[in-house]
Coordinates of C-alpha atoms in Angstrom, one line a residue:
M1094 CA 82.8 5.2 -42.5
S1095 CA 79.0 5.3 -42.3
S1096 CA 77.2 7.5 -44.8
K1097 CA 74.3 8.1 -42.3
E1098 CA 73.9 11.7 -41.1
K1099 CA 74.3 12.4 -37.5
P1100 CA 71.1 13.4 -35.6
T1101 CA 70.7 17.0 -34.7
L1102 CA 68.3 19.0 -32.5
G1103 CA 67.9 21.8 -34.9
G1104 CA 64.3 22.4 -36.1
T1105 CA 62.9 19.5 -34.0
R1106 CA 59.3 20.1 -32.7
I1107 CA 58.4 18.4 -29.4
K1108 CA 54.8 17.4 -29.4
T1109 CA 52.9 18.0 -26.1
R1110 CA 50.3 15.5 -25.0
K1111 CA 46.8 17.0 -24.6
R1112 CA 45.3 16.6 -21.2
N1113 CA 41.7 16.5 -20.0
I1114 CA 40.9 19.8 -18.5
A1115 CA 38.7 19.3 -15.4
A1116 CA 35.8 21.7 -15.0
P1117 CA 36.2 23.7 -11.8
L1118 CA 34.1 22.7 -8.8
D1119 CA 31.1 25.0 -8.3
P1120 CA 29.0 23.6 -5.5
A1121 CA 27.4 26.9 -4.8
A1122 CA 26.0 27.2 -8.4
F1123 CA 24.7 23.6 -8.2
S1124 CA 23.0 24.3 -4.9
D1125 CA 21.4 27.5 -6.1
A1126 CA 20.1 25.7 -9.2
V1127 CA 18.5 22.9 -7.2
V1128 CA 17.0 25.5 -4.8
Q1129 CA 15.6 27.4 -7.8
I1130 CA 13.9 24.2 -9.0
Y1131 CA 12.1 24.0 -5.7
L1132 CA 11.1 27.7 -5.8
D1133 CA 10.0 27.6 -9.4
N1134 CA 7.6 24.7 -8.5
A1135 CA 6.5 26.2 -5.2
G1136 CA 7.6 23.1 -3.3
D1137 CA 5.4 20.7 -5.3
L1138 CA 7.5 17.6 -4.9
E1139 CA 5.9 15.9 -7.9
L1140 CA 6.9 18.8 -10.2
V1141 CA 10.3 19.1 -8.5
A1142 CA 11.0 15.5 -9.2
K1143 CA 10.2 15.9 -12.9
S1144 CA 12.3 19.0 -13.2
I1145 CA 15.2 17.2 -11.4
E1146 CA 14.9 14.3 -13.9
S1147 CA 15.0 16.6 -17.0
S1148 CA 17.7 18.9 -15.7
D1149 CA 21.4 18.6 -16.9
L1150 CA 22.8 19.3 -13.5
N1151 CA 25.9 17.3 -12.4
F1152 CA 24.3 15.1 -9.7
T1153 CA 27.2 12.6 -10.0
R1154 CA 29.6 15.2 -8.7
Y1155 CA 27.3 17.0 -6.3
G1156 CA 25.2 14.2 -4.9
D1157 CA 25.9 15.1 -1.2
I1158 CA 25.0 18.7 -1.8
F1159 CA 21.7 17.7 -3.4
F1160 CA 20.6 15.9 -0.3
E1161 CA 21.7 18.8 1.9
V1162 CA 19.3 20.9 -0.1
V1163 CA 16.6 18.2 0.4
F1164 CA 17.1 18.0 4.1
I1165 CA 17.8 21.6 5.2
G1166 CA 16.9 23.7 2.2
G1167 CA 20.4 24.7 1.1
R1168 CA 24.1 23.9 1.1
T1169 CA 25.6 23.5 4.5
Q1170 CA 28.5 25.4 5.9
A1171 CA 31.7 23.4 6.4
G1172 CA 31.7 21.6 9.8
T1173 CA 28.1 22.4 10.6
V1174 CA 24.6 21.7 9.5
K1175 CA 23.6 25.3 9.1
S1176 CA 22.9 26.7 5.6
D1177 CA 25.8 28.4 3.8
E1178 CA 25.4 31.6 1.9
G1179 CA 23.3 31.4 -1.2
E1180 CA 19.8 30.5 -2.2
R1181 CA 17.6 28.6 0.2
H1182 CA 14.1 27.1 0.0
T1183 CA 11.5 26.4 2.8
Y1184 CA 10.2 23.0 1.6
S1185 CA 12.9 20.9 3.2
V1186 CA 12.5 18.1 5.7
I1187 CA 13.4 20.3 8.7
D1188 CA 11.0 23.0 7.5
C1189 CA 8.1 20.5 7.7
E1190 CA 5.8 20.1 10.7
P1191 CA 7.0 17.3 12.9
K1192 CA 4.2 15.0 11.7
R1193 CA 4.2 11.9 9.5
E1194 CA 1.7 13.3 7.0
A1195 CA 3.9 16.4 6.5
I1196 CA 7.2 14.4 6.2
L1197 CA 6.0 11.3 4.3
P1198 CA 5.9 13.2 0.9
S1199 CA 9.6 13.9 1.2
V1200 CA 10.3 10.2 1.7
V1201 CA 8.3 9.3 -1.4
Y1202 CA 10.0 12.1 -3.4
I1203 CA 13.5 10.8 -2.5
Q1204 CA 12.4 7.3 -3.4
K1205 CA 11.4 8.5 -6.9
I1206 CA 14.7 10.3 -7.3
L1207 CA 16.7 7.2 -6.3
R1208 CA 14.8 5.1 -8.8
R1209 CA 15.8 7.4 -11.6
K1210 CA 19.3 8.1 -10.3
P1211 CA 20.4 5.1 -8.2
F1212 CA 24.0 6.3 -8.1
L1213 CA 22.7 8.8 -5.5
I1214 CA 22.1 6.1 -2.9
K1215 CA 25.6 6.4 -1.6
N1216 CA 25.2 10.1 -1.3
L1217 CA 22.0 9.7 0.8
E1218 CA 23.9 7.4 3.1
N1219 CA 26.8 9.8 3.4
V1220 CA 24.6 12.8 4.3
T1221 CA 22.4 10.8 6.7
R1222 CA 25.4 9.5 8.6
R1223 CA 26.9 13.0 8.8
F1224 CA 23.7 14.6 10.1
L1225 CA 23.1 11.8 12.6
Q1226 CA 26.6 12.2 14.0
S1227 CA 25.9 16.0 14.3
L1228 CA 22.5 15.8 16.0
E1229 CA 23.6 18.1 18.8
L1230 CA 23.9 20.9 16.1
F1231 CA 20.1 20.6 15.3
E1232 CA 17.3 22.0 17.4
E1233 CA 15.3 19.6 19.4
N1234 CA 12.3 20.0 17.1
E1235 CA 14.6 19.4 14.1
R1236 CA 15.9 16.2 15.6
K1237 CA 12.4 15.0 16.0
K1238 CA 11.7 15.6 12.3
L1239 CA 14.8 13.7 11.4
A1240 CA 13.7 10.8 13.6
I1241 CA 10.3 10.7 12.0
F1242 CA 11.9 10.9 8.5
T1243 CA 14.2 8.0 9.3
A1244 CA 11.4 5.9 10.7
L1245 CA 9.2 6.6 7.6
A1246 CA 12.2 5.8 5.4
F1247 CA 12.5 2.3 6.9
S1248 CA 8.7 1.9 6.9
Q1249 CA 8.7 2.7 3.1
K1250 CA 11.8 0.6 2.5
L1251 CA 13.7 3.6 1.2
S1252 CA 16.8 2.6 -0.7
G1253 CA 20.2 3.9 0.6
L1254 CA 19.5 3.6 4.3
P1255 CA 20.8 0.3 5.7
P1256 CA 20.2 0.1 9.4
E1257 CA 23.9 0.3 10.3
T1258 CA 24.0 3.7 8.6
V1259 CA 21.4 5.0 11.1
F1260 CA 22.2 3.2 14.4
Q1261 CA 26.0 3.0 14.5
P1262 CA 26.6 6.8 13.9
L1263 CA 24.3 7.5 16.8
L1264 CA 26.6 5.8 19.3
K1265 CA 29.0 8.8 19.7
D1266 CA 29.8 9.2 23.4
N1267 CA 28.8 12.9 23.6
L1268 CA 25.4 12.3 21.9
V1269 CA 24.6 9.4 24.2
A1270 CA 25.7 11.2 27.4
K1271 CA 23.5 14.2 26.7
G1272 CA 20.4 12.0 26.1
I1273 CA 20.1 13.2 22.5
V1274 CA 20.3 9.6 21.2
L1275 CA 17.7 8.3 23.6
S1276 CA 15.3 11.0 22.6
F1277 CA 16.0 10.4 18.9
V1278 CA 15.5 6.6 19.0
T1279 CA 12.4 7.0 21.1
D1280 CA 10.8 9.2 18.5
F1281 CA 12.0 6.7 15.8
F1282 CA 10.5 3.7 17.6
K1283 CA 7.2 5.4 18.2
E1284 CA 6.8 6.5 14.6
Y1285 CA 8.0 3.2 13.1
L1286 CA 5.6 1.1 15.2
V1287 CA 2.6 3.1 14.0
E1288 CA 2.4 0.9 10.9
N1289 CA 4.9 -1.9 11.6
S1290 CA 5.1 -4.7 14.1
L1291 CA 7.6 -5.1 16.9
E1292 CA 9.1 -8.0 15.0
D1293 CA 9.8 -5.7 12.1
L1294 CA 11.5 -3.2 14.4
I1295 CA 13.6 -6.0 16.0
S1296 CA 14.6 -7.1 12.5
I1297 CA 15.9 -3.6 11.7
L1298 CA 17.8 -3.5 15.1
R1299 CA 19.3 -6.9 14.4
R1300 CA 20.5 -5.8 11.0
G1301 CA 21.9 -2.7 12.6
K1302 CA 23.7 -4.8 15.2
M1303 CA 21.7 -3.2 18.0
E1304 CA 19.3 -6.0 19.0
D1305 CA 21.4 -7.1 22.0
N1306 CA 22.7 -3.6 22.7
L1307 CA 19.6 -1.4 23.3
M1308 CA 20.9 -0.3 26.6
D1309 CA 23.7 1.5 24.7
F1310 CA 21.2 4.2 23.7
L1311 CA 20.8 5.3 27.3
P1312 CA 23.2 7.7 28.9
P1313 CA 25.8 5.9 31.1
V1314 CA 24.4 7.3 34.3
R1315 CA 21.0 5.9 33.5
R1316 CA 22.1 2.6 31.9
S1317 CA 20.1 0.0 33.9
A1318 CA 17.3 -2.3 33.2
E1319 CA 15.0 -0.3 35.6
S1320 CA 15.7 3.0 33.8
F1321 CA 15.2 1.4 30.4
A1322 CA 11.8 0.0 31.5
E1323 CA 10.7 3.2 33.1
H1324 CA 11.6 5.4 30.2
F1325 CA 10.0 3.3 27.4
T1326 CA 7.0 2.4 29.5
N1327 CA 6.3 6.1 30.1
E1328 CA 6.6 6.6 26.3
G1329 CA 4.0 3.9 25.7
L1330 CA 6.4 1.3 24.3
T1331 CA 5.5 -1.5 26.7
D1332 CA 5.9 -4.2 24.1
L1333 CA 9.5 -3.1 23.5
V1334 CA 10.1 -3.2 27.3
E1335 CA 8.8 -6.8 27.5
Y1336 CA 10.9 -7.9 24.6
H1337 CA 14.0 -6.3 26.1
S1338 CA 13.4 -7.9 29.5
K1339 CA 13.0 -11.3 27.9
K1340 CA 16.2 -10.7 25.8
M1341 CA 18.2 -9.7 28.8
F1342 CA 17.0 -12.7 30.6
E1343 CA 18.1 -15.0 27.8
V1344 CA 21.5 -13.3 27.7
K1345 CA 22.0 -13.8 31.5
L1346 CA 21.1 -17.5 31.1
R1347 CA 23.6 -17.9 28.3
E1348 CA 26.3 -16.2 30.4
I1349 CA 25.6 -18.4 33.4
K1350 CA 25.6 -21.6 31.3
T1351 CA 28.8 -20.6 29.5
V1352 CA 30.7 -19.9 32.8
L1353 CA 29.3 -23.2 34.3
T1354 CA 30.3 -25.3 31.3
S1355 CA 33.8 -23.8 31.3
K1356 CA 34.3 -24.5 35.0
V1357 CA 33.0 -28.1 34.7
T1358 CA 35.2 -28.7 31.6
E1359 CA 38.2 -27.4 33.6
E1360 CA 37.2 -29.8 36.4
S1361 CA 37.0 -27.0 39.0
N1362 CA 36.3 -27.7 42.7
V1363 CA 32.6 -28.6 43.1
D1364 CA 32.1 -26.4 46.1
E1365 CA 33.7 -23.4 44.3
V1366 CA 31.4 -23.9 41.3
I1367 CA 28.3 -24.1 43.6
E1368 CA 29.3 -20.7 45.1
S1369 CA 30.0 -19.2 41.7
V1370 CA 26.6 -20.3 40.4
K1371 CA 24.8 -19.0 43.5
Q1372 CA 26.4 -15.6 43.1
Q1373 CA 25.5 -15.4 39.4
I1374 CA 21.9 -16.4 40.1
K1375 CA 21.7 -13.8 42.9
E1376 CA 22.9 -11.0 40.5
A1377 CA 20.6 -12.2 37.6
K1378 CA 17.6 -12.7 39.9
L1379 CA 16.7 -16.0 38.1
P1380 CA 13.6 -18.0 39.1
D1381 CA 14.5 -21.4 40.7
I1382 CA 13.0 -23.4 37.8
E1383 CA 15.3 -21.6 35.3
V1384 CA 18.3 -22.3 37.6
V1385 CA 17.6 -26.0 37.4
R1386 CA 17.3 -25.9 33.6
V1387 CA 20.5 -23.9 33.1
V1388 CA 22.5 -26.1 35.5
W1389 CA 21.6 -29.2 33.7
D1390 CA 22.3 -27.7 30.3
G1391 CA 25.6 -26.4 31.5
L1392 CA 26.6 -29.9 32.7
M1393 CA 25.6 -31.6 29.5
D1394 CA 27.4 -29.0 27.3
A1395 CA 30.6 -30.0 29.1
V1396 CA 30.3 -33.7 28.3
Q1397 CA 32.8 -35.0 25.8
W1398 CA 30.5 -36.8 23.4
S1399 CA 31.6 -39.8 21.2
G1400 CA 30.4 -39.8 17.6
K1401 CA 29.0 -43.4 17.5
N1402 CA 29.9 -45.2 20.7
Q1403 CA 26.6 -45.1 22.6
Q1404 CA 27.9 -47.0 25.6
Q1405 CA 30.7 -44.5 25.9
N1406 CA 28.2 -41.6 25.7
A1407 CA 26.1 -43.3 28.4
N1408 CA 29.1 -43.7 30.7
S1409 CA 30.1 -40.0 30.1
V1410 CA 26.6 -38.8 31.2
L1411 CA 26.5 -41.0 34.2
R1412 CA 30.0 -40.0 35.2
Q1413 CA 29.0 -36.3 34.9
V1414 CA 25.9 -36.8 37.0
K1415 CA 27.8 -38.6 39.7
T1416 CA 30.6 -36.0 39.8
W1417 CA 28.2 -33.0 39.9
A1418 CA 25.3 -34.4 41.9
P1419 CA 26.1 -32.0 44.8
L1420 CA 25.6 -29.1 42.3
L1421 CA 22.2 -30.5 41.2
N1422 CA 21.2 -31.3 44.7
T1423 CA 21.9 -27.7 45.8
F1424 CA 19.3 -26.3 43.5
C1425 CA 16.7 -29.1 43.3
T1426 CA 15.2 -28.1 46.7
S1427 CA 11.6 -29.1 46.2
G1428 CA 9.5 -31.8 44.4
K1429 CA 8.5 -29.3 41.7
L1430 CA 12.2 -28.5 40.9
E1431 CA 13.1 -32.2 41.0
L1432 CA 10.3 -32.8 38.5
E1433 CA 11.6 -30.1 36.3
L1434 CA 15.0 -31.8 36.3
M1435 CA 13.3 -35.1 35.2
Y1436 CA 11.7 -33.2 32.3
K1437 CA 15.1 -31.8 31.3
V1438 CA 16.6 -35.3 31.4
Q1439 CA 13.6 -36.6 29.3
M1440 CA 14.1 -33.8 26.7
Q1441 CA 17.9 -34.4 26.6
C1442 CA 17.4 -38.1 25.9
Y1443 CA 14.5 -37.5 23.4
E1444 CA 16.4 -34.9 21.3
D1445 CA 19.7 -36.8 21.3
A1446 CA 19.2 -40.2 19.7
K1447 CA 22.5 -41.5 21.2
L1448 CA 21.0 -41.0 24.7
M1449 CA 17.6 -42.7 24.2
K1450 CA 18.5 -45.8 26.1
V1451 CA 20.4 -44.1 28.9
F1452 CA 17.3 -42.4 30.4
P1453 CA 16.5 -45.0 33.1
E1454 CA 20.1 -45.2 34.1
V1455 CA 20.3 -41.4 34.6
V1456 CA 17.1 -41.4 36.6
R1457 CA 18.3 -44.3 38.8
S1458 CA 21.7 -42.6 39.3
L1459 CA 20.0 -39.3 40.4
Y1460 CA 17.8 -41.3 42.8
E1461 CA 20.8 -43.1 44.3
L1462 CA 22.7 -39.8 44.7
D1463 CA 19.7 -38.2 46.5
V1464 CA 19.0 -35.7 43.8
L1465 CA 15.6 -37.1 42.9
A1466 CA 13.1 -38.4 45.5
E1467 CA 11.1 -41.5 45.1
D1468 CA 7.8 -39.5 45.1
T1469 CA 9.1 -37.3 42.2
I1470 CA 9.9 -40.3 40.1
L1471 CA 6.6 -42.0 40.7
H1472 CA 4.7 -38.8 40.0
W1473 CA 6.6 -38.4 36.6
F1474 CA 5.9 -42.1 35.8
R1475 CA 2.1 -41.9 36.6
K1476 CA 1.2 -38.3 35.8
G1477 CA 4.0 -36.7 33.7
T1478 CA 2.8 -34.1 31.3
N1479 CA 5.7 -33.9 28.8
S1480 CA 4.7 -36.2 25.9
K1481 CA 8.1 -36.1 24.0
G1482 CA 9.2 -39.7 23.9
R1483 CA 7.1 -40.4 27.0
Q1484 CA 5.8 -43.8 25.9
T1485 CA 9.3 -45.1 25.3
F1486 CA 10.8 -43.7 28.5
V1487 CA 7.9 -44.9 30.7
K1488 CA 8.4 -48.4 29.3
S1489 CA 12.2 -48.3 29.9
L1490 CA 11.7 -47.0 33.4
E1491 CA 9.1 -49.5 34.4
P1492 CA 11.4 -52.1 36.0
F1493 CA 13.0 -49.5 38.2
V1494 CA 9.5 -48.1 39.2
N1495 CA 8.3 -51.6 40.0
W1496 CA 11.4 -52.0 42.2
L1497 CA 10.6 -48.8 44.0
E1498 CA 6.9 -49.8 44.6
E1499 CA 7.9 -53.2 45.9
A1500 CA 10.5 -51.7 48.3
E1501 CA 7.8 -49.3 49.4
E1502 CA 5.3 -52.1 50.1
E1503 CA 7.9 -54.1 52.1
E1504 CA 8.6 -51.1 54.3

């Protein structure tokens, strides 16, 4: 038998593992302490920043509350933007006058804080997003101050405010429908453009994924190009109106070209395609010269190009021209428009090396299909103004032009 003693439970002490004891949350005390720093320094943001830096307050835990104190002077109540019970100061962003000189010091102050405590950048983003999503809870004058602050923040390249943080939260249906968003972005645009160019503003909108969606800022009942132009023109933002008009024009052109290319690729009925293009042009109110350009581009985009076989590419272009000549003929209704088509053919062949030699064949085919008139070809040959590859193309077209001139003399 084993001489070992059997284990017993008597007298055994079970050791308990020590656990970290979390300090209880006390946001009210933190808020009051930050407010007191403002009050002790009478709102002098230089001194406030120094006191903030030297304090031992827990900014890591209460970063959001810190920015609530910065923006509205105290801690906010749950589910609202109004101050909760507790201390409050009157040196916040919404307590300032709605002027850049009054609000700019707050932007500079926040930039200093973020340089010393970069971990607060996320908190600034959180609070900004929450306030923008709750704009209806602010007074009109307070919303204007927030718009000015936001514009100055971008102008001063304030850390922690990526464009998507500002523009995307604004697109709540109720805010847009009430016109609150339109008023906010109008104040934002006007303030930002005081010291920045339209190109800078467009860059911000692009990063915020709003460059092509400016109409989304308007209430649905006013969402039209005319309303957009009227509103921002009245606000003195004519450059933005011109940019938007040009942008919308480009969008319409792309849409028409995409639809046309798709129909051509699917080998749809020519007459149906002509009617479809006519309808799109009518809705988009495109100038005739732009119609000719987009029709040619749409046809060429539908060509199945070969990588190296130039003859195959030439045959593809000529086949496309022959098949869709009625479409080209429908919209080339004057000598000026025919000349524009020749310039488009010239540029296509100049920019695409595999088509350099096909230029005279395309022109001759368009002539034989009654798309280009003899006078148009002769005018281009003698007085054409587009210099891109002109010398080469004139030389290659010379035999055909000579034939035209001889035929004219015989007649």
